[in-house]
PDB file of N, CA and C and ligand atoms in Angstrom:
ATOM      1  N   MET A   4      -0.467  20.220 -18.307  1.00  0.00           N
ATOM      2  CA  MET A   4      -1.068  19.000 -18.914  1.00  0.00           C
ATOM      3  C   MET A   4      -0.080  17.847 -18.844  1.00  0.00           C
ATOM      4  N   GLU A   5      -0.499  16.779 -18.288  1.00  0.00           N
ATOM      5  CA  GLU A   5       0.349  15.580 -18.231  1.00  0.00           C
ATOM      6  C   GLU A   5       0.020  14.654 -19.384  1.00  0.00           C
ATOM      7  N   PRO A   6       1.035  14.026 -19.972  1.00  0.00           N
ATOM      8  CA  PRO A   6       0.751  13.061 -21.015  1.00  0.00           C
ATOM      9  C   PRO A   6      -0.002  11.849 -20.418  1.00  0.00           C
ATOM     10  N   ILE A   7      -0.859  11.248 -21.231  1.00  0.00           N
ATOM     11  CA  ILE A   7      -1.556  10.076 -20.740  1.00  0.00           C
ATOM     12  C   ILE A   7      -0.617   8.858 -20.842  1.00  0.00           C
ATOM     13  N   GLU A   8      -0.293   8.309 -19.701  1.00  0.00           N
ATOM     14  CA  GLU A   8       0.616   7.179 -19.691  1.00  0.00           C
ATOM     15  C   GLU A   8      -0.180   5.875 -19.724  1.00  0.00           C
ATOM     16  N   SER A   9       0.474   4.817 -20.178  1.00  0.00           N
ATOM     17  CA  SER A   9      -0.151   3.513 -19.989  1.00  0.00           C
ATOM     18  C   SER A   9      -0.129   3.261 -18.482  1.00  0.00           C
ATOM     19  N   GLY A  10      -1.098   2.632 -17.947  1.00  0.00           N
ATOM     20  CA  GLY A  10      -1.139   2.437 -16.511  1.00  0.00           C
ATOM     21  C   GLY A  10      -2.022   3.428 -15.798  1.00  0.00           C
ATOM     22  N   GLN A  11      -2.358   4.468 -16.500  1.00  0.00           N
ATOM     23  CA  GLN A  11      -3.221   5.510 -15.942  1.00  0.00           C
ATOM     24  C   GLN A  11      -4.546   4.935 -15.444  1.00  0.00           C
ATOM     25  N   THR A  12      -5.124   4.046 -16.271  1.00  0.00           N
ATOM     26  CA  THR A  12      -6.413   3.472 -15.936  1.00  0.00           C
ATOM     27  C   THR A  12      -6.324   2.549 -14.702  1.00  0.00           C
ATOM     28  N   ILE A  13      -5.254   1.786 -14.682  1.00  0.00           N
ATOM     29  CA  ILE A  13      -5.013   0.924 -13.494  1.00  0.00           C
ATOM     30  C   ILE A  13      -4.853   1.777 -12.246  1.00  0.00           C
ATOM     31  N   ARG A  14      -4.099   2.872 -12.374  1.00  0.00           N
ATOM     32  CA  ARG A  14      -3.936   3.749 -11.213  1.00  0.00           C
ATOM     33  C   ARG A  14      -5.270   4.283 -10.728  1.00  0.00           C
ATOM     34  N   GLN A  15      -6.137   4.700 -11.688  1.00  0.00           N
ATOM     35  CA  GLN A  15      -7.426   5.207 -11.294  1.00  0.00           C
ATOM     36  C   GLN A  15      -8.263   4.113 -10.613  1.00  0.00           C
ATOM     37  N   GLN A  16      -8.138   2.879 -11.096  1.00  0.00           N
ATOM     38  CA  GLN A  16      -8.868   1.792 -10.456  1.00  0.00           C
ATOM     39  C   GLN A  16      -8.387   1.564  -9.025  1.00  0.00           C
ATOM     40  N   ILE A  17      -7.060   1.622  -8.842  1.00  0.00           N
ATOM     41  CA  ILE A  17      -6.495   1.443  -7.520  1.00  0.00           C
ATOM     42  C   ILE A  17      -6.984   2.566  -6.590  1.00  0.00           C
ATOM     43  N   ILE A  18      -6.966   3.789  -7.104  1.00  0.00           N
ATOM     44  CA  ILE A  18      -7.453   4.936  -6.291  1.00  0.00           C
ATOM     45  C   ILE A  18      -8.898   4.706  -5.869  1.00  0.00           C
ATOM     46  N   ASP A  19      -9.746   4.302  -6.842  1.00  0.00           N
ATOM     47  CA  ASP A  19     -11.147   4.075  -6.511  1.00  0.00           C
ATOM     48  C   ASP A  19     -11.310   3.005  -5.454  1.00  0.00           C
ATOM     49  N   LEU A  20     -10.534   1.920  -5.559  1.00  0.00           N
ATOM     50  CA  LEU A  20     -10.640   0.841  -4.599  1.00  0.00           C
ATOM     51  C   LEU A  20     -10.200   1.291  -3.212  1.00  0.00           C
ATOM     52  N   LEU A  21      -9.100   2.071  -3.179  1.00  0.00           N
ATOM     53  CA  LEU A  21      -8.568   2.499  -1.878  1.00  0.00           C
ATOM     54  C   LEU A  21      -9.416   3.553  -1.213  1.00  0.00           C
ATOM     55  N   CYS A  22     -10.188   4.292  -2.017  1.00  0.00           N
ATOM     56  CA  CYS A  22     -11.071   5.294  -1.453  1.00  0.00           C
ATOM     57  C   CYS A  22     -12.273   4.662  -0.752  1.00  0.00           C
ATOM     58  N   SER A  23     -12.600   3.445  -1.174  1.00  0.00           N
ATOM     59  CA  SER A  23     -13.813   2.851  -0.596  1.00  0.00           C
ATOM     60  C   SER A  23     -13.487   1.734   0.389  1.00  0.00           C
ATOM     61  N   ASP A  24     -12.236   1.291   0.462  1.00  0.00           N
ATOM     62  CA  ASP A  24     -11.917   0.172   1.334  1.00  0.00           C
ATOM     63  C   ASP A  24     -10.463   0.178   1.801  1.00  0.00           C
ATOM     64  N   GLU A  25     -10.208  -0.593   2.850  1.00  0.00           N
ATOM     65  CA  GLU A  25      -8.826  -0.820   3.265  1.00  0.00           C
ATOM     66  C   GLU A  25      -8.390  -2.137   2.620  1.00  0.00           C
ATOM     67  N   LEU A  26      -7.272  -2.082   1.870  1.00  0.00           N
ATOM     68  CA  LEU A  26      -6.887  -3.252   1.104  1.00  0.00           C
ATOM     69  C   LEU A  26      -5.385  -3.561   1.253  1.00  0.00           C
ATOM     70  N   THR A  27      -5.065  -4.831   1.176  1.00  0.00           N
ATOM     71  CA  THR A  27      -3.643  -5.234   1.187  1.00  0.00           C
ATOM     72  C   THR A  27      -3.095  -5.195  -0.237  1.00  0.00           C
ATOM     73  N   LEU A  28      -1.766  -5.290  -0.349  1.00  0.00           N
ATOM     74  CA  LEU A  28      -1.138  -5.332  -1.674  1.00  0.00           C
ATOM     75  C   LEU A  28      -1.689  -6.506  -2.466  1.00  0.00           C
ATOM     76  N   ARG A  29      -1.945  -7.622  -1.799  1.00  0.00           N
ATOM     77  CA  ARG A  29      -2.452  -8.782  -2.493  1.00  0.00           C
ATOM     78  C   ARG A  29      -3.878  -8.538  -3.017  1.00  0.00           C
ATOM     79  N   ASP A  30      -4.705  -7.921  -2.177  1.00  0.00           N
ATOM     80  CA  ASP A  30      -6.057  -7.587  -2.629  1.00  0.00           C
ATOM     81  C   ASP A  30      -6.021  -6.728  -3.905  1.00  0.00           C
ATOM     82  N   LEU A  31      -5.139  -5.724  -3.851  1.00  0.00           N
ATOM     83  CA  LEU A  31      -5.031  -4.798  -5.007  1.00  0.00           C
ATOM     84  C   LEU A  31      -4.493  -5.528  -6.239  1.00  0.00           C
ATOM     85  N   SER A  32      -3.487  -6.373  -6.046  1.00  0.00           N
ATOM     86  CA  SER A  32      -2.911  -7.031  -7.203  1.00  0.00           C
ATOM     87  C   SER A  32      -3.952  -7.954  -7.857  1.00  0.00           C
ATOM     88  N   GLN A  33      -4.776  -8.582  -7.066  1.00  0.00           N
ATOM     89  CA  GLN A  33      -5.828  -9.464  -7.618  1.00  0.00           C
ATOM     90  C   GLN A  33      -6.937  -8.639  -8.253  1.00  0.00           C
ATOM     91  N   ALA A  34      -7.255  -7.526  -7.664  1.00  0.00           N
ATOM     92  CA  ALA A  34      -8.382  -6.699  -8.149  1.00  0.00           C
ATOM     93  C   ALA A  34      -8.082  -6.114  -9.538  1.00  0.00           C
ATOM     94  N   VAL A  35      -6.817  -5.729  -9.771  1.00  0.00           N
ATOM     95  CA  VAL A  35      -6.520  -5.090 -11.043  1.00  0.00           C
ATOM     96  C   VAL A  35      -5.613  -5.969 -11.922  1.00  0.00           C
ATOM     97  N   SER A  36      -5.372  -7.209 -11.497  1.00  0.00           N
ATOM     98  CA  SER A  36      -4.641  -8.194 -12.296  1.00  0.00           C
ATOM     99  C   SER A  36      -3.219  -7.770 -12.666  1.00  0.00           C
ATOM    100  N   ILE A  37      -2.483  -7.276 -11.648  1.00  0.00           N
ATOM    101  CA  ILE A  37      -1.071  -7.004 -11.839  1.00  0.00           C
ATOM    102  C   ILE A  37      -0.343  -7.592 -10.616  1.00  0.00           C
ATOM    103  N   THR A  38       1.019  -7.647 -10.671  1.00  0.00           N
ATOM    104  CA  THR A  38       1.753  -8.209  -9.549  1.00  0.00           C
ATOM    105  C   THR A  38       1.780  -7.241  -8.380  1.00  0.00           C
ATOM    106  N   GLU A  39       2.099  -7.767  -7.172  1.00  0.00           N
ATOM    107  CA  GLU A  39       2.192  -6.926  -5.999  1.00  0.00           C
ATOM    108  C   GLU A  39       3.320  -5.891  -6.181  1.00  0.00           C
ATOM    109  N   LYS A  40       4.378  -6.318  -6.862  1.00  0.00           N
ATOM    110  CA  LYS A  40       5.477  -5.364  -7.094  1.00  0.00           C
ATOM    111  C   LYS A  40       5.038  -4.199  -7.974  1.00  0.00           C
ATOM    112  N   GLU A  41       4.194  -4.500  -8.953  1.00  0.00           N
ATOM    113  CA  GLU A  41       3.651  -3.421  -9.808  1.00  0.00           C
ATOM    114  C   GLU A  41       2.725  -2.518  -9.004  1.00  0.00           C
ATOM    115  N   VAL A  42       1.942  -3.103  -8.078  1.00  0.00           N
ATOM    116  CA  VAL A  42       1.077  -2.300  -7.244  1.00  0.00           C
ATOM    117  C   VAL A  42       1.896  -1.307  -6.434  1.00  0.00           C
ATOM    118  N   ILE A  43       3.029  -1.780  -5.854  1.00  0.00           N
ATOM    119  CA  ILE A  43       3.888  -0.905  -5.076  1.00  0.00           C
ATOM    120  C   ILE A  43       4.352   0.282  -5.946  1.00  0.00           C
ATOM    121  N   GLY A  44       4.746  -0.013  -7.209  1.00  0.00           N
ATOM    122  CA  GLY A  44       5.175   1.061  -8.099  1.00  0.00           C
ATOM    123  C   GLY A  44       4.061   2.075  -8.320  1.00  0.00           C
ATOM    124  N   HIS A  45       2.854   1.590  -8.522  1.00  0.00           N
ATOM    125  CA  HIS A  45       1.724   2.507  -8.739  1.00  0.00           C
ATOM    126  C   HIS A  45       1.424   3.310  -7.462  1.00  0.00           C
ATOM    127  N   LEU A  46       1.560   2.711  -6.307  1.00  0.00           N
ATOM    128  CA  LEU A  46       1.223   3.397  -5.057  1.00  0.00           C
ATOM    129  C   LEU A  46       2.081   4.633  -4.865  1.00  0.00           C
ATOM    130  N   GLY A  47       3.373   4.547  -5.255  1.00  0.00           N
ATOM    131  CA  GLY A  47       4.253   5.680  -5.163  1.00  0.00           C
ATOM    132  C   GLY A  47       3.737   6.861  -6.001  1.00  0.00           C
ATOM    133  N   HIS A  48       3.302   6.579  -7.212  1.00  0.00           N
ATOM    134  CA  HIS A  48       2.732   7.632  -8.088  1.00  0.00           C
ATOM    135  C   HIS A  48       1.404   8.140  -7.567  1.00  0.00           C
ATOM    136  N   ILE A  49       0.598   7.195  -7.095  1.00  0.00           N
ATOM    137  CA  ILE A  49      -0.730   7.570  -6.598  1.00  0.00           C
ATOM    138  C   ILE A  49      -0.601   8.503  -5.405  1.00  0.00           C
ATOM    139  N   GLU A  50       0.360   8.207  -4.540  1.00  0.00           N
ATOM    140  CA  GLU A  50       0.535   9.038  -3.354  1.00  0.00           C
ATOM    141  C   GLU A  50       0.811  10.487  -3.749  1.00  0.00           C
ATOM    142  N   ARG A  51       1.643  10.672  -4.772  1.00  0.00           N
ATOM    143  CA  ARG A  51       1.973  12.019  -5.209  1.00  0.00           C
ATOM    144  C   ARG A  51       0.776  12.688  -5.907  1.00  0.00           C
ATOM    145  N   SER A  52       0.067  11.924  -6.731  1.00  0.00           N
ATOM    146  CA  SER A  52      -1.012  12.565  -7.499  1.00  0.00           C
ATOM    147  C   SER A  52      -2.221  12.873  -6.625  1.00  0.00           C
ATOM    148  N   ILE A  53      -2.530  12.076  -5.629  1.00  0.00           N
ATOM    149  CA  ILE A  53      -3.703  12.410  -4.790  1.00  0.00           C
ATOM    150  C   ILE A  53      -3.394  13.518  -3.819  1.00  0.00           C
ATOM    151  N   ARG A  54      -2.099  13.746  -3.519  1.00  0.00           N
ATOM    152  CA  ARG A  54      -1.738  14.832  -2.612  1.00  0.00           C
ATOM    153  C   ARG A  54      -2.190  16.177  -3.205  1.00  0.00           C
ATOM    154  N   ARG A  55      -2.164  16.270  -4.519  1.00  0.00           N
ATOM    155  CA  ARG A  55      -2.605  17.494  -5.212  1.00  0.00           C
ATOM    156  C   ARG A  55      -4.093  17.706  -5.034  1.00  0.00           C
ATOM    157  N   GLN A  56      -4.825  16.623  -4.730  1.00  0.00           N
ATOM    158  CA  GLN A  56      -6.281  16.742  -4.518  1.00  0.00           C
ATOM    159  C   GLN A  56      -6.612  16.841  -3.036  1.00  0.00           C
ATOM    160  N   GLY A  57      -5.589  17.029  -2.201  1.00  0.00           N
ATOM    161  CA  GLY A  57      -5.790  17.177  -0.773  1.00  0.00           C
ATOM    162  C   GLY A  57      -6.113  15.868  -0.057  1.00  0.00           C
ATOM    163  N   LYS A  58      -5.780  14.720  -0.722  1.00  0.00           N
ATOM    164  CA  LYS A  58      -6.000  13.407  -0.117  1.00  0.00           C
ATOM    165  C   LYS A  58      -4.663  12.807   0.272  1.00  0.00           C
ATOM    166  N   LYS A  59      -4.713  11.763   1.109  1.00  0.00           N
ATOM    167  CA  LYS A  59      -3.484  11.082   1.411  1.00  0.00           C
ATOM    168  C   LYS A  59      -3.639   9.607   1.461  1.00  0.00           C
ATOM    169  N   LEU A  60      -2.546   8.916   1.157  1.00  0.00           N
ATOM    170  CA  LEU A  60      -2.526   7.464   1.214  1.00  0.00           C
ATOM    171  C   LEU A  60      -2.101   7.062   2.629  1.00  0.00           C
ATOM    172  N   VAL A  61      -2.986   6.366   3.281  1.00  0.00           N
ATOM    173  CA  VAL A  61      -2.759   5.941   4.664  1.00  0.00           C
ATOM    174  C   VAL A  61      -2.341   4.492   4.645  1.00  0.00           C
ATOM    175  N   GLU A  62      -1.260   4.180   5.381  1.00  0.00           N
ATOM    176  CA  GLU A  62      -0.847   2.806   5.528  1.00  0.00           C
ATOM    177  C   GLU A  62      -1.173   2.348   6.938  1.00  0.00           C
ATOM    178  N   ILE A  63      -1.926   1.257   7.027  1.00  0.00           N
ATOM    179  CA  ILE A  63      -2.140   0.592   8.311  1.00  0.00           C
ATOM    180  C   ILE A  63      -0.992  -0.427   8.409  1.00  0.00           C
ATOM    181  N   PRO A  64       0.000  -0.199   9.271  1.00  0.00           N
ATOM    182  CA  PRO A  64       1.279  -0.890   9.131  1.00  0.00           C
ATOM    183  C   PRO A  64       1.235  -2.377   9.470  1.00  0.00           C
ATOM    184  N   TYR A  65       2.296  -3.042   9.044  1.00  0.00           N
ATOM    185  CA  TYR A  65       2.523  -4.439   9.431  1.00  0.00           C
ATOM    186  C   TYR A  65       2.583  -4.506  10.959  1.00  0.00           C
ATOM    187  N   LYS A  66       2.107  -5.649  11.457  1.00  0.00           N
ATOM    188  CA  LYS A  66       2.068  -5.799  12.901  1.00  0.00           C
ATOM    189  C   LYS A  66       2.478  -7.243  13.208  1.00  0.00           C
ATOM    190  N   CYS A  67       3.259  -7.440  14.242  1.00  0.00           N
ATOM    191  CA  CYS A  67       3.667  -8.792  14.644  1.00  0.00           C
ATOM    192  C   CYS A  67       2.487  -9.507  15.299  1.00  0.00           C
ATOM    193  N   LEU A  68       2.159 -10.666  14.832  1.00  0.00           N
ATOM    194  CA  LEU A  68       1.034 -11.417  15.384  1.00  0.00           C
ATOM    195  C   LEU A  68       1.388 -12.063  16.705  1.00  0.00           C
ATOM    196  N   SER A  69       2.685 -12.139  16.991  1.00  0.00           N
ATOM    197  CA  SER A  69       3.094 -12.786  18.221  1.00  0.00           C
ATOM    198  C   SER A  69       3.131 -11.816  19.415  1.00  0.00           C
ATOM    199  N   CYS A  70       3.767 -10.673  19.246  1.00  0.00           N
ATOM    200  CA  CYS A  70       3.898  -9.775  20.402  1.00  0.00           C
ATOM    201  C   CYS A  70       3.175  -8.429  20.195  1.00  0.00           C
ATOM    202  N   GLY A  71       2.655  -8.210  18.992  1.00  0.00           N
ATOM    203  CA  GLY A  71       1.910  -6.974  18.747  1.00  0.00           C
ATOM    204  C   GLY A  71       2.780  -5.796  18.344  1.00  0.00           C
ATOM    205  N   PHE A  72       4.076  -6.042  18.134  1.00  0.00           N
ATOM    206  CA  PHE A  72       4.973  -4.950  17.659  1.00  0.00           C
ATOM    207  C   PHE A  72       4.451  -4.361  16.372  1.00  0.00           C
ATOM    208  N   VAL A  73       4.392  -3.041  16.252  1.00  0.00           N
ATOM    209  CA  VAL A  73       3.885  -2.371  15.051  1.00  0.00           C
ATOM    210  C   VAL A  73       5.069  -1.751  14.307  1.00  0.00           C
ATOM    211  N   PHE A  74       5.127  -2.084  13.018  1.00  0.00           N
ATOM    212  CA  PHE A  74       6.237  -1.609  12.177  1.00  0.00           C
ATOM    213  C   PHE A  74       5.905  -0.218  11.638  1.00  0.00           C
ATOM    214  N   ASP A  75       5.976   0.726  12.521  1.00  0.00           N
ATOM    215  CA  ASP A  75       5.510   2.076  12.177  1.00  0.00           C
ATOM    216  C   ASP A  75       6.487   2.885  11.371  1.00  0.00           C
ATOM    217  N   LYS A  76       7.767   2.759  11.652  1.00  0.00           N
ATOM    218  CA  LYS A  76       8.744   3.656  11.087  1.00  0.00           C
ATOM    219  C   LYS A  76       9.472   3.055   9.899  1.00  0.00           C
ATOM    220  N   ARG A  77       9.026   1.911   9.452  1.00  0.00           N
ATOM    221  CA  ARG A  77       9.678   1.229   8.332  1.00  0.00           C
ATOM    222  C   ARG A  77       9.537   1.986   7.029  1.00  0.00           C
ATOM    223  N   SER A  78      10.403   1.646   6.070  1.00  0.00           N
ATOM    224  CA  SER A  78      10.215   2.170   4.742  1.00  0.00           C
ATOM    225  C   SER A  78       8.904   1.653   4.225  1.00  0.00           C
ATOM    226  N   ARG A  79       8.245   2.488   3.483  1.00  0.00           N
ATOM    227  CA  ARG A  79       6.891   2.174   3.027  1.00  0.00           C
ATOM    228  C   ARG A  79       6.845   0.986   2.124  1.00  0.00           C
ATOM    229  N   PHE A  80       5.762   0.269   2.146  1.00  0.00           N
ATOM    230  CA  PHE A  80       5.361  -0.724   1.156  1.00  0.00           C
ATOM    231  C   PHE A  80       6.139  -2.044   1.231  1.00  0.00           C
ATOM    232  N   SER A  81       7.290  -2.094   1.910  1.00  0.00           N
ATOM    233  CA  SER A  81       8.049  -3.345   1.873  1.00  0.00           C
ATOM    234  C   SER A  81       7.700  -4.216   3.074  1.00  0.00           C
ATOM    235  N   LYS A  82       7.690  -5.523   2.823  1.00  0.00           N
ATOM    236  CA  LYS A  82       7.294  -6.447   3.868  1.00  0.00           C
ATOM    237  C   LYS A  82       8.476  -6.722   4.793  1.00  0.00           C
ATOM    238  N   PRO A  83       8.283  -6.560   6.120  1.00  0.00           N
ATOM    239  CA  PRO A  83       9.379  -6.855   7.031  1.00  0.00           C
ATOM    240  C   PRO A  83       9.644  -8.364   7.096  1.00  0.00           C
ATOM    241  N   GLY A  84      10.870  -8.740   7.365  1.00  0.00           N
ATOM    242  CA  GLY A  84      11.252 -10.143   7.478  1.00  0.00           C
ATOM    243  C   GLY A  84      10.820 -10.720   8.812  1.00  0.00           C
ATOM    244  N   ARG A  85      11.408 -10.176   9.856  1.00  0.00           N
ATOM    245  CA  ARG A  85      11.124 -10.677  11.197  1.00  0.00           C
ATOM    246  C   ARG A  85      10.831  -9.533  12.151  1.00  0.00           C
ATOM    247  N   CYS A  86      10.157  -9.854  13.233  1.00  0.00           N
ATOM    248  CA  CYS A  86       9.895  -8.860  14.252  1.00  0.00           C
ATOM    249  C   CYS A  86      11.181  -8.586  15.014  1.00  0.00           C
ATOM    250  N   PRO A  87      11.560  -7.287  15.119  1.00  0.00           N
ATOM    251  CA  PRO A  87      12.826  -6.952  15.841  1.00  0.00           C
ATOM    252  C   PRO A  87      12.683  -7.201  17.338  1.00  0.00           C
ATOM    253  N   SER A  88      11.456  -7.298  17.802  1.00  0.00           N
ATOM    254  CA  SER A  88      11.247  -7.469  19.208  1.00  0.00           C
ATOM    255  C   SER A  88      11.301  -8.952  19.664  1.00  0.00           C
ATOM    256  N   CYS A  89      10.548  -9.828  18.965  1.00  0.00           N
ATOM    257  CA  CYS A  89      10.478 -11.223  19.368  1.00  0.00           C
ATOM    258  C   CYS A  89      10.981 -12.198  18.326  1.00  0.00           C
ATOM    259  N   LYS A  90      11.444 -11.698  17.159  1.00  0.00           N
ATOM    260  CA  LYS A  90      12.012 -12.509  16.061  1.00  0.00           C
ATOM    261  C   LYS A  90      10.999 -13.424  15.378  1.00  0.00           C
ATOM    262  N   ASN A  91       9.732 -13.224  15.666  1.00  0.00           N
ATOM    263  CA  ASN A  91       8.700 -14.012  14.992  1.00  0.00           C
ATOM    264  C   ASN A  91       8.544 -13.487  13.571  1.00  0.00           C
ATOM    265  N   SER A  92       8.181 -14.352  12.624  1.00  0.00           N
ATOM    266  CA  SER A  92       7.992 -13.883  11.264  1.00  0.00           C
ATOM    267  C   SER A  92       6.518 -13.880  10.810  1.00  0.00           C
ATOM    268  N   HIS A  93       5.591 -14.115  11.720  1.00  0.00           N
ATOM    269  CA  HIS A  93       4.191 -14.047  11.372  1.00  0.00           C
ATOM    270  C   HIS A  93       3.647 -12.620  11.548  1.00  0.00           C
ATOM    271  N   MET A  94       3.350 -12.011  10.396  1.00  0.00           N
ATOM    272  CA  MET A  94       2.948 -10.602  10.412  1.00  0.00           C
ATOM    273  C   MET A  94       1.503 -10.447   9.958  1.00  0.00           C
ATOM    274  N   GLN A  95       0.811  -9.516  10.578  1.00  0.00           N
ATOM    275  CA  GLN A  95      -0.467  -9.105  10.008  1.00  0.00           C
ATOM    276  C   GLN A  95      -0.100  -8.140   8.848  1.00  0.00           C
ATOM    277  N   THR A  96      -0.583  -8.443   7.684  1.00  0.00           N
ATOM    278  CA  THR A  96      -0.174  -7.714   6.483  1.00  0.00           C
ATOM    279  C   THR A  96      -0.663  -6.254   6.528  1.00  0.00           C
ATOM    280  N   ALA A  97       0.190  -5.373   6.049  1.00  0.00           N
ATOM    281  CA  ALA A  97      -0.175  -3.948   5.991  1.00  0.00           C
ATOM    282  C   ALA A  97      -1.376  -3.758   5.040  1.00  0.00           C
ATOM    283  N   ARG A  98      -2.174  -2.781   5.352  1.00  0.00           N
ATOM    284  CA  ARG A  98      -3.301  -2.436   4.471  1.00  0.00           C
ATOM    285  C   ARG A  98      -3.191  -0.967   4.098  1.00  0.00           C
ATOM    286  N   PHE A  99      -3.835  -0.598   2.984  1.00  0.00           N
ATOM    287  CA  PHE A  99      -3.748   0.750   2.482  1.00  0.00           C
ATOM    288  C   PHE A  99      -5.138   1.350   2.298  1.00  0.00           C
ATOM    289  N   HIS A 100      -5.197   2.660   2.416  1.00  0.00           N
ATOM    290  CA  HIS A 100      -6.488   3.335   2.345  1.00  0.00           C
ATOM    291  C   HIS A 100      -6.242   4.774   1.915  1.00  0.00           C
ATOM    292  N   ILE A 101      -7.166   5.353   1.185  1.00  0.00           N
ATOM    293  CA  ILE A 101      -7.046   6.759   0.802  1.00  0.00           C
ATOM    294  C   ILE A 101      -8.117   7.549   1.544  1.00  0.00           C
ATOM    295  N   GLU A 102      -7.684   8.613   2.201  1.00  0.00           N
ATOM    296  CA  GLU A 102      -8.682   9.453   2.915  1.00  0.00           C
ATOM    297  C   GLU A 102      -8.393  10.923   2.593  1.00  0.00           C
TER     298      GLU A 102
HETATM  299 ZN1  LIG B  27       7.032  -9.755  17.788  1.00  0.00          ZN
END
């Protein structure tokens, strides 16, 4: 039995949203009225809790809008500064999904 934490309800809302759609950190922060940084914190917990249900958190990674470089191997959830390939800073924002 796990204790009921504050934030449990927000986590469940995020899980529900990600099960039905692909969303960016901004989409999630607006949907549940918390900051993007808080969303990132919740995503770490969500990833562990849904794994027990046989689900996984899928990240559609950041992508360079200039040359198409995909930030596949980056640390999760953090926004890249510049493209290592062409040094452009215009990125297609990462999106998240639960499957
Ligand atoms: Zn690039």
